[in-house]
Short mmCIF file of C-alpha atoms in Angstrom, two decimals:
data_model
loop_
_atom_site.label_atom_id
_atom_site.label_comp_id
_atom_site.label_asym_id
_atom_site.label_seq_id
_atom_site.Cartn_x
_atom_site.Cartn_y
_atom_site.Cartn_z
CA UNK A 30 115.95 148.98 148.80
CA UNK A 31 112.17 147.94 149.19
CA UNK A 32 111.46 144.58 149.79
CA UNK A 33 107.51 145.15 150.34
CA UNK A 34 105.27 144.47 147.72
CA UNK A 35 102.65 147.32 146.21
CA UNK A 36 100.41 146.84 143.64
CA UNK A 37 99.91 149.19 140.20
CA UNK A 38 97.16 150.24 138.74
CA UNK A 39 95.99 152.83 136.16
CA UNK A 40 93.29 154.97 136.54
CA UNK A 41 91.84 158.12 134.19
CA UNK A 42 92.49 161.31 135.73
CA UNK A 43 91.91 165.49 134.47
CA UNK A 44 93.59 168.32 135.25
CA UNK A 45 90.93 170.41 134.94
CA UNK A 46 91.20 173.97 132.69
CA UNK A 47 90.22 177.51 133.56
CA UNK A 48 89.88 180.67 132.27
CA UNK A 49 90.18 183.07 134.86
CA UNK A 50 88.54 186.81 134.68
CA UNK A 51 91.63 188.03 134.21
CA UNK A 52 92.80 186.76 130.75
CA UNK A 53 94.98 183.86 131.69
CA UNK A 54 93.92 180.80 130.89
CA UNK A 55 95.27 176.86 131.60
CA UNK A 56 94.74 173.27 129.29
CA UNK A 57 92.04 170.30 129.76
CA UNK A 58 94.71 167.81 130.12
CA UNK A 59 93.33 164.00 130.30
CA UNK A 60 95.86 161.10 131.39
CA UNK A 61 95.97 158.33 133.38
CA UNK A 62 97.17 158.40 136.47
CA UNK A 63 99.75 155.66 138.61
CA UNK A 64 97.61 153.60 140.99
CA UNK A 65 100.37 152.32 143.91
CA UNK A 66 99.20 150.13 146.37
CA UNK A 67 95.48 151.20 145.62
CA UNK A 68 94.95 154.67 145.73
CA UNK A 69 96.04 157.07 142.77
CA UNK A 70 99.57 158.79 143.22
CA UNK A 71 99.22 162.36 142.37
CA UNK A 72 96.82 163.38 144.79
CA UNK A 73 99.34 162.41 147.58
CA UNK A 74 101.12 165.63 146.32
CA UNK A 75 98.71 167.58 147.55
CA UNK A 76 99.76 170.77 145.80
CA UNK A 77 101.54 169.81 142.60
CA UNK A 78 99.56 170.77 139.56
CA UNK A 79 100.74 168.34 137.03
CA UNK A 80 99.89 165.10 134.85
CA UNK A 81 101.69 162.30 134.28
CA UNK A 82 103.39 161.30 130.89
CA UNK A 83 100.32 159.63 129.74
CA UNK A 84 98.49 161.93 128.54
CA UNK A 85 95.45 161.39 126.21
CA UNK A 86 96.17 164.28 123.66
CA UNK A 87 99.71 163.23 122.87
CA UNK A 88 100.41 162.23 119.01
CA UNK A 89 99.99 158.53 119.46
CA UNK A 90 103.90 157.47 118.85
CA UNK A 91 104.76 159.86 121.42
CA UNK A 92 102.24 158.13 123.99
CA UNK A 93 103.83 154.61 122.93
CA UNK A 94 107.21 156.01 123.38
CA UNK A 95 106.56 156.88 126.83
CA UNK A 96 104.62 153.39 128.17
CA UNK A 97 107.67 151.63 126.55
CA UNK A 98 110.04 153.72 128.40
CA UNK A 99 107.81 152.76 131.64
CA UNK A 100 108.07 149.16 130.67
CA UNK A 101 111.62 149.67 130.24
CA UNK A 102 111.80 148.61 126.45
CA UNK A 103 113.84 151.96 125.99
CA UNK A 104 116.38 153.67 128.01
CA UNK A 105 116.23 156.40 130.72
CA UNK A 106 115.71 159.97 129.14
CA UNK A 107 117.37 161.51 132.28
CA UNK A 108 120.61 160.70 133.58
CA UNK A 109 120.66 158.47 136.47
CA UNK A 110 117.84 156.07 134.95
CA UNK A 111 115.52 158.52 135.56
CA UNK A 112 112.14 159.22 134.10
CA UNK A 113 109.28 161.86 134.53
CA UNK A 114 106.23 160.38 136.31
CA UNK A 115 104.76 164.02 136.64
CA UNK A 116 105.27 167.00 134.50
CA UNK A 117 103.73 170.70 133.99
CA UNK A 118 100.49 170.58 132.29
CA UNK A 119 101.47 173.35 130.39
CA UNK A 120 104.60 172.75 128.66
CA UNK A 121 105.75 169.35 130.41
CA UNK A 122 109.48 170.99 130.52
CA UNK A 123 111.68 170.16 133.38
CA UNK A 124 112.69 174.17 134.08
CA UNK A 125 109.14 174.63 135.37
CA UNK A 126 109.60 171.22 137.54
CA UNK A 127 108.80 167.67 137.60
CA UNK A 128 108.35 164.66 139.95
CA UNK A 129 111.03 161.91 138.50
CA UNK A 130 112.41 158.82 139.82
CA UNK A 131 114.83 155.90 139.05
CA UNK A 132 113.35 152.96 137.47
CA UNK A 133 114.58 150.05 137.06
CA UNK A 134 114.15 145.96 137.02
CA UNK A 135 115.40 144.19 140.18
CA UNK A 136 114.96 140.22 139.11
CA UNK A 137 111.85 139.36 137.54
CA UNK A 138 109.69 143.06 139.56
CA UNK A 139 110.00 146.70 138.94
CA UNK A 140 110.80 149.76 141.53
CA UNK A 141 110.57 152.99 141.55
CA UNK A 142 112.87 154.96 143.61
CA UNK A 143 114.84 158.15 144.48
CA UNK A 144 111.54 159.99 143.60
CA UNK A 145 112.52 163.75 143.81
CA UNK A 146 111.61 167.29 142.47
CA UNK A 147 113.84 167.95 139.58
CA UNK A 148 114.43 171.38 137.45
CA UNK A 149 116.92 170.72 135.31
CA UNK A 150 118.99 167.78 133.43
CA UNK A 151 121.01 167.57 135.72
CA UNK A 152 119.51 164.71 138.51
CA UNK A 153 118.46 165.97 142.11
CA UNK A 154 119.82 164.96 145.10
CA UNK A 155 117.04 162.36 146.95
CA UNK A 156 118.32 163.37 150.34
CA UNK A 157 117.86 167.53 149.58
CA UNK A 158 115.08 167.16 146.45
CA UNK A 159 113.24 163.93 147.75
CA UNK A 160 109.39 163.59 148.45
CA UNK A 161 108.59 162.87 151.97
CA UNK A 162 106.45 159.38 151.95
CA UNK A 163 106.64 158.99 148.83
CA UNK A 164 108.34 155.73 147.98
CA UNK A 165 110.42 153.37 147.00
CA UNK A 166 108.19 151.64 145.55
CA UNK A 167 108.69 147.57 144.44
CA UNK A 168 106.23 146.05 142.04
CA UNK A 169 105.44 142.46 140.87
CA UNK A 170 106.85 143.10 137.40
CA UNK A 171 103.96 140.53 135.64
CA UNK A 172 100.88 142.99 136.83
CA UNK A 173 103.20 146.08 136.38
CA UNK A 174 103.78 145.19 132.88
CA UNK A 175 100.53 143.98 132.24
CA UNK A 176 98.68 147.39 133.08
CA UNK A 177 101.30 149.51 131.14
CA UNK A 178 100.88 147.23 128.28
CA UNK A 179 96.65 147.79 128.15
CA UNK A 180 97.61 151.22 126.87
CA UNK A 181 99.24 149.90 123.82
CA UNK A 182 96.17 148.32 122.63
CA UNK A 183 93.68 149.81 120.47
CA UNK A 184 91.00 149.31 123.61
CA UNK A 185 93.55 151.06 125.59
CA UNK A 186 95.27 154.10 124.05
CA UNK A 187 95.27 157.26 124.52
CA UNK A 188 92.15 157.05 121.41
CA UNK A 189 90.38 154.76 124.22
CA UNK A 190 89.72 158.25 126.17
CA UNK A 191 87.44 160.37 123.80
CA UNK A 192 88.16 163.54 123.38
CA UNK A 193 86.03 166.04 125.17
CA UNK A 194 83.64 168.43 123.84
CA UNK A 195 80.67 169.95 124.72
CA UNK A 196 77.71 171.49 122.53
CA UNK A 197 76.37 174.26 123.00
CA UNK A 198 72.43 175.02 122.08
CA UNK A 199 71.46 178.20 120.61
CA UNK A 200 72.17 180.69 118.04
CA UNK A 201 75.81 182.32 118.07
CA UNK A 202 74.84 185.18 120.67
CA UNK A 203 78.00 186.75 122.09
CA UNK A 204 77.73 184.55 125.27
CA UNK A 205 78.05 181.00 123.25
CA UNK A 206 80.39 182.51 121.26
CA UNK A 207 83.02 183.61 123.77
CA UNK A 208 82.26 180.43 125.64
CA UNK A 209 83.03 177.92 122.72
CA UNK A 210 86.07 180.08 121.83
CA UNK A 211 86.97 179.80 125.90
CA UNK A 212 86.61 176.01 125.51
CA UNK A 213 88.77 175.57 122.48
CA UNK A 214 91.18 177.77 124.16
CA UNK A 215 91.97 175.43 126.65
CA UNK A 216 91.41 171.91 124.84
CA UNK A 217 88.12 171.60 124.39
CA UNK A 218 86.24 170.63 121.33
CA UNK A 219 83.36 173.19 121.33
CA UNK A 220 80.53 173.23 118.87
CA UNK A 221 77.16 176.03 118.37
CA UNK A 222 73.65 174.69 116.83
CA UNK A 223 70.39 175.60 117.13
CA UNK A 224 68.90 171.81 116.77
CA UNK A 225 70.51 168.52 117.70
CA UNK A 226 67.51 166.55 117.73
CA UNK A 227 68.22 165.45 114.62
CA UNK A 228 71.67 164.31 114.80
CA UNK A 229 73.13 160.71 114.10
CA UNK A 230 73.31 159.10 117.66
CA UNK A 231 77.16 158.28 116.81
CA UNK A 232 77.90 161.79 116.48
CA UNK A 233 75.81 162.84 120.19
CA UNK A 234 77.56 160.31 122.15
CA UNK A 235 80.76 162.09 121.12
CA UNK A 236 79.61 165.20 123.67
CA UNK A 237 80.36 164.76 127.49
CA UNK A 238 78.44 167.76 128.31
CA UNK A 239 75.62 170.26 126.66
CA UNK A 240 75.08 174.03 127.36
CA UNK A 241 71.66 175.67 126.63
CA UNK A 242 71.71 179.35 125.48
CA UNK A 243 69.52 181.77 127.65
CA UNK A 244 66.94 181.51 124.63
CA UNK A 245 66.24 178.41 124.04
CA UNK A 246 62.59 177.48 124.89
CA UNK A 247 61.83 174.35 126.84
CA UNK A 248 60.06 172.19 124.13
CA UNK A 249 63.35 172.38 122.54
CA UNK A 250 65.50 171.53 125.53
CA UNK A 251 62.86 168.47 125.69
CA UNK A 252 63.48 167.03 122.01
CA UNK A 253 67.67 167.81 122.74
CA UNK A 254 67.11 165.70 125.85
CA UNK A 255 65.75 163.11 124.42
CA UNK A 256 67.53 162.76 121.45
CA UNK A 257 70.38 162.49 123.83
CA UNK A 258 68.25 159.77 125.92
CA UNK A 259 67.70 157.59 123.03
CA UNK A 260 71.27 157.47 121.65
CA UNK A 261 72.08 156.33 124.99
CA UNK A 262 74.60 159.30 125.64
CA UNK A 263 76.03 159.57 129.30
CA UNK A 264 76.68 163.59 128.60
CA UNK A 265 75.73 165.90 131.59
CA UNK A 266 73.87 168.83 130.86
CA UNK A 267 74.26 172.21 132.44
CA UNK A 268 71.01 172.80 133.97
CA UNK A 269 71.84 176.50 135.53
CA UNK A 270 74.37 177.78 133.51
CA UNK A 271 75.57 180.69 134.40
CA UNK A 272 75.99 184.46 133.36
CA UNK A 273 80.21 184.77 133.23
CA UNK A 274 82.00 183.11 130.51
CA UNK A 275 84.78 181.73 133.43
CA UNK A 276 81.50 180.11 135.11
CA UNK A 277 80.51 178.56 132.31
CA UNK A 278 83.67 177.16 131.56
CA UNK A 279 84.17 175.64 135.00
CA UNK A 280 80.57 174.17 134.81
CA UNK A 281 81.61 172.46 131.59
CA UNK A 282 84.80 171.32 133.43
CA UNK A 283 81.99 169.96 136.06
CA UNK A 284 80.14 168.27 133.53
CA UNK A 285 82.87 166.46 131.89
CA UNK A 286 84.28 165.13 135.10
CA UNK A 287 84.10 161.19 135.22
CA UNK A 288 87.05 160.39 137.80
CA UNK A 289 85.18 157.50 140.41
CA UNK A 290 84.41 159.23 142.89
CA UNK A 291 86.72 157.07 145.49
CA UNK A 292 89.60 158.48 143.53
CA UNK A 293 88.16 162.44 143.95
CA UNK A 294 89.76 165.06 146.33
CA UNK A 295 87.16 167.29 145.81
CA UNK A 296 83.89 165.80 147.06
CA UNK A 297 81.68 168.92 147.66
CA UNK A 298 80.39 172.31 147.53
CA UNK A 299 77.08 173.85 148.82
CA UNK A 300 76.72 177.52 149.53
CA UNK A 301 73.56 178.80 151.87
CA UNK A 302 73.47 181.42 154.40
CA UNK A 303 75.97 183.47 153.60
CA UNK A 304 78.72 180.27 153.35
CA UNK A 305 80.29 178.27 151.61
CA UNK A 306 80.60 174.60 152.80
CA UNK A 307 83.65 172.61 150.93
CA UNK A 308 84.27 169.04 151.77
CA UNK A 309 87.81 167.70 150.53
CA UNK A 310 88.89 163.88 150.94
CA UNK A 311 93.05 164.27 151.22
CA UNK A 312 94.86 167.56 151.65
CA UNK A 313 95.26 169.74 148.62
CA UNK A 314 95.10 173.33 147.45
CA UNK A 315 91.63 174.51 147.09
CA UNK A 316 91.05 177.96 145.60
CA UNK A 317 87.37 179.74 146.12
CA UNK A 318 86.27 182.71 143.51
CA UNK A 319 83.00 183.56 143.12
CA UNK A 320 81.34 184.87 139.58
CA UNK A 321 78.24 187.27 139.61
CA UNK A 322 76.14 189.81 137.16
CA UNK A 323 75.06 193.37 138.71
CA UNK A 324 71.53 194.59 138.32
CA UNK A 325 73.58 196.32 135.02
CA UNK A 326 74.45 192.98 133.79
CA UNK A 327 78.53 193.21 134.46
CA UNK A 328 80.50 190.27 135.42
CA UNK A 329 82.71 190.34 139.09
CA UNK A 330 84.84 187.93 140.15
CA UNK A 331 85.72 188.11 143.86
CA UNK A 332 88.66 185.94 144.86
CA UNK A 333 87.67 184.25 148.40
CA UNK A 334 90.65 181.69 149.28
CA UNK A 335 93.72 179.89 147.65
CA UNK A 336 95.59 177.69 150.17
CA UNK A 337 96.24 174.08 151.00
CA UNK A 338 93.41 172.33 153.75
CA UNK A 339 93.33 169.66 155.76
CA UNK A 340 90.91 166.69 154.54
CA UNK A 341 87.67 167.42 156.07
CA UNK A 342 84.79 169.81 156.10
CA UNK A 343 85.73 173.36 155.61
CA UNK A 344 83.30 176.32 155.85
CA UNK A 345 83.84 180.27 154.47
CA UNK A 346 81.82 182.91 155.48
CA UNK A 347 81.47 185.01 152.04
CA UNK A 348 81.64 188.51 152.01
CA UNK A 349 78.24 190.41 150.99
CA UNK A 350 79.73 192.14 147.90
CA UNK A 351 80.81 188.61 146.36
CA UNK A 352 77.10 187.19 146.26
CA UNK A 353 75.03 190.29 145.95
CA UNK A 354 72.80 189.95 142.87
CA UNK A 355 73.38 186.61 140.36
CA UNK A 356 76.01 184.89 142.01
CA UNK A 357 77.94 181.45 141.94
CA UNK A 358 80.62 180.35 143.75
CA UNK A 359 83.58 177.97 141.92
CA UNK A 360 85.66 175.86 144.46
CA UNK A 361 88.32 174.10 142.18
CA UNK A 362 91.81 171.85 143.35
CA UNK A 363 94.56 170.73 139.98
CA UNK A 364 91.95 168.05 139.12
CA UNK A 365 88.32 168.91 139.57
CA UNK A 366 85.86 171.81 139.68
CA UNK A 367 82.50 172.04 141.35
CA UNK A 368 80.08 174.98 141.09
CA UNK A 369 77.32 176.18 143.34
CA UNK A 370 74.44 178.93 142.98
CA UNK A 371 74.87 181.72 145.80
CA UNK A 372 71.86 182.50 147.82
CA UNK A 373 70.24 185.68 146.27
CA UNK A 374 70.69 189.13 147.83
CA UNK A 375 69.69 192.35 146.44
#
């Protein structure tokens, strides 16, 4: 076993949603993430598409019941002493596969071991289901119980981590509409109004992120703004939205994003020149679509990649039919989204 020290942290983390053209659709989910000997745990997996058990939007018992089963107040839920560190977003059930591990007190620390991918109840095998490089793991069990213990707290629950929503300005057109009912869809709070100026400041610092309809004239993007300004909201607003309701949603998904950027996989997107220029921090899946309106006003979406890359700079040379007219292009990994405008071409 480990004799080498880590440390533990906690850190906020997304898995960001989508609605893809398509039909299908995937949650918001907000949780906090393991920190192990400083950097944040999941994105060492660099193409799992999960979340951890501590999850914002679980019924607040539920969210106790699983930092006390961290802490090791309760026992194992798996056989073997095992417990879920990362689950499907979806339905968190083991048939669609988790990450688990043993833990377990050794003296006064904690450790983490055996960490495998498991399907079933009944416990993998480390030496045929094991991680490579990931773990064992030994903790000083003061700071490991200290962290896990913030989250109990009413400064530290899963309450602590708002829940997001975005508003959306302008009267219920068909776009709005199918956007807010997108948004809800996949965890969103979503509202429609054609003036926040005059909203309680309380109730606009609730919004991470603000969508103006198509109509909406500038003096009254102005008094929005500064409404905003003056409750002293940090909300992002979507200065280009775009044209295609799965656009939209992933530039909401943009706009909420507040993971520190040292903790980010995705770091960048530009597109000029016929390319797309994606710059990625640790290896993960990145998957390229691009969204655009003909001269008829019809959405197209034009898958461009879906594969794991190397950290680094990575350029794409996108095909003329995928920018032609209005065009964006959406690079997205499990836990952030960034969106670009496509050069114009007729």
């Amino acid at each position: 076993m480990t004799s080498e020290y880590v440390t533990f942290g906690l850190t906020p983390a997304v898995r960001a949603g989508d609605v893809p053209a398509d039909g299908t659709y995937q949650k918001h989910r907000e949780f906090w993430d393991f920190v192990v000997d400083g950097g944040p745990l999941l994105p060492r997996l660099a193409d799992l598409d999960a979340v951890s058990p501590l999850a914002a939007d679980l019924d607040p018992a539920v969210f106790a019941e699983q930092v006390r089963g961290l802490l090791l107040e309760t026992d194992a839920p798996l056989d073997g002493g095992r417990f879920v560190l990362y689950g499907c977003p979806e339905c968190e059930g083991l048939e669609c596969g988790a990450i688990t591990g043993v833990v377990e007190a050794d003296g006064p620390d904690v450790v983490w071991r055996d960490l495998a991918w498991q399907t079933g109840p009944t416990a993998p095998d480390p030496e045929r289901d094991g991680v490579p490089g990931l773990g064992p793991y030994r903790f000083h069990g003061d700071q490991y119980r200290t962290e896990l213990k913030r989250l109990l707290t009413e400064d530290g629950g899963p309450d602590a981590r708002r829940a997001p929503r975005a508003l959306l300005i302008g009267r219920r057109a068909a776009v709005l509409a199918k956007l807010a009912a997108a948004l809800r869809r996949i965890g969103i709070g979503a509202e429609i109004t054609l003036d926040a100026a005059g909203a309680h400041p309380d109730e606009l610092r609730r919004y991470g992120a603000v969508v103006f309809g198509p109509t909406v004239p500038q003096i009254e993007r102005d008094a929005v703004r500064d409404a905003f300004a003056e409750a002293r909201s940090d909300a992002v607003f979507v200065t280009d939205p775009g044209p295609v309701v799965p656009l939209l949603v992933a530039q909401v998904e943009q706009a909420l994003d507040r993971t520190p950027r040292q903790h980010r996989r995705l770091l960048c997107l530009t597109v000029r020149g016929g390319e797309a220029l994606v710059e990625i921090a640790s290896e993960c899946r990145v998957r390229l679509v691009s969204h655009r309106v003909d001269r008829l006003a019809r959405p197209h979406s034009h898958d461009l990649f879906d594969d794991v890359l190397a950290p680094g700079r990575h350029r794409f040379a996108l095909p003329a039919r995928a920018v032609r007219g209005t065009a964006f292009v959406v690079a997205r990994t499990g836990d952030a989204v960034l969106t670009a405008p496509a050069d114009h071409q007729a």
